[in-house]
Amino acid sequence: QVQLVESGGGLVQPGGSLRLSCAASGRISSFDTMAWYRQAPGKEREFVARISPGGETTYADFVKGRFVISRDNVLITVFLQMNSLKPEDTAVYYCNRVVFGITYWGQGTRVTVSS
């Protein structure tokens, strides 16, 4: 079993920055893919960014150049640095980790971008 706990959400003005964190515990491994998704009010959950076991990163077009996904050296925590935030980035952000083919989700952290 794997547990994921996100943190770092909150209220920020347009143009501001936030850094989300997702700490994993349980049976994790160095072969896991880690990712962030988000779900805005009234919308489906959508992919934001992913980092592969080898460190390759992939981003949704709408965050390229603004968001950066990274992880710590022991592969426990994944981060999402969000810059130049827009009101349309308002959503609940979920951490995702695929461990030996099984997908785990965190409980989500809310990000609100508003003046």
C-alpha positions as MATLAB code, in Angstrom:
seq = 'QVQLVESGGGLVQPGGSLRLSCAASGRISSFDTMAWYRQAPGKEREFVARISPGGETTYADFVKGRFVISRDNVLITVFLQMNSLKPEDTAVYYCNRVVFGITYWGQGTRVTVSS';
ca = [
       0.000    0.000    0.000;
       1.143    3.525   -0.775;
      -0.015    6.763    0.825;
       0.363   10.153   -0.805;
      -0.050   13.414    1.070;
      -0.127   16.715   -0.782;
       0.537   20.131    0.696;
       1.242   23.676   -0.400;
      -2.067   24.772   -1.854;
      -3.748   28.037   -1.003;
      -4.930   31.388   -2.284;
      -2.628   33.363   -4.559;
      -3.035   36.424   -6.738;
      -2.767   36.185  -10.518;
       0.876   36.206  -11.535;
       1.943   34.688   -8.243;
       3.660   31.403   -7.428;
       3.017   28.349   -5.314;
       4.983   25.186   -4.678;
       3.078   21.970   -4.138;
       4.597   18.945   -2.446;
       3.536   15.318   -2.362;
       5.164   12.982    0.121;
       4.856    9.243   -0.363;
       5.059    6.452    2.165;
       4.649    2.719    1.987;
       5.897    0.360   -0.704;
       7.398    2.838   -3.149;
      10.288    2.166   -5.480;
      12.761    3.891   -7.750;
      10.754    2.617  -10.748;
       7.682    4.724   -9.957;
       6.280    7.362  -12.261;
       5.073   10.444  -10.404;
       2.627   13.008  -11.727;
       0.284   15.857  -10.953;
      -3.294   16.179  -12.139;
      -5.905   18.793  -11.417;
      -9.661   19.114  -11.367;
     -11.351   22.470  -11.729;
     -14.931   23.006  -10.520;
     -17.368   21.363  -12.904;
     -14.629   19.850  -15.045;
     -12.958   16.493  -15.509;
      -9.637   15.721  -13.880;
      -6.789   16.539  -16.267;
      -3.097   15.778  -16.571;
      -0.663   18.532  -15.578;
       2.866   17.109  -15.433;
       4.748   13.835  -15.083;
       8.273   12.767  -14.164;
       9.498    9.341  -15.187;
      11.757    7.027  -13.172;
      14.646    8.247  -15.333;
      13.824   11.886  -14.666;
      12.213   12.793  -17.981;
       9.450   15.344  -17.628;
       6.258   15.835  -19.586;
       3.856   18.758  -19.343;
       0.402   19.665  -20.494;
       0.524   22.425  -23.070;
      -1.321   24.847  -20.835;
       1.442   24.794  -18.171;
       4.564   24.623  -20.329;
       6.991   27.354  -19.385;
       5.136   28.113  -16.152;
       5.160   24.923  -14.069;
       8.093   22.697  -13.182;
       7.842   19.167  -11.782;
      10.739   17.814   -9.758;
      11.486   15.279   -7.057;
      13.871   14.815   -4.176;
      16.956   12.627   -4.418;
      15.426    9.783   -2.436;
      12.348    9.727   -4.701;
       9.926   10.162   -1.817;
       8.607   13.629   -2.534;
       7.491   15.136   -5.818;
       7.094   18.879   -6.224;
       5.200   21.149   -8.557;
       6.545   24.681   -8.796;
       3.799   26.835  -10.263;
       4.699   30.293  -11.562;
       2.762   32.983  -13.410;
      -0.472   31.566  -12.070;
      -3.711   32.421  -13.827;
      -7.298   32.329  -12.564;
      -7.877   29.339  -14.844;
      -5.298   27.397  -12.831;
      -7.778   27.320   -9.961;
      -8.413   23.661   -9.155;
      -7.795   20.868   -6.732;
      -4.376   19.443   -7.522;
      -3.819   15.729   -7.063;
      -0.607   13.803   -6.744;
      -0.419   10.524   -8.658;
       2.099    7.718   -8.351;
       2.242    4.479  -10.330;
       3.881    1.730   -8.309;
       4.392   -1.655  -10.007;
       1.449   -0.894  -12.301;
      -0.900    0.236   -9.547;
      -2.042    3.861   -9.514;
      -2.341    5.728   -6.243;
      -3.834    9.158   -5.639;
      -3.463   11.712   -2.917;
      -6.371   13.517   -1.320;
      -5.742   16.726   -3.234;
      -4.741   20.254   -2.315;
      -6.787   23.259   -3.374;
      -5.245   26.092   -5.346;
      -7.228   29.276   -5.838;
      -5.904   32.031   -8.083;
      -7.845   35.215   -7.505;
      -7.351   38.888   -6.814;
];
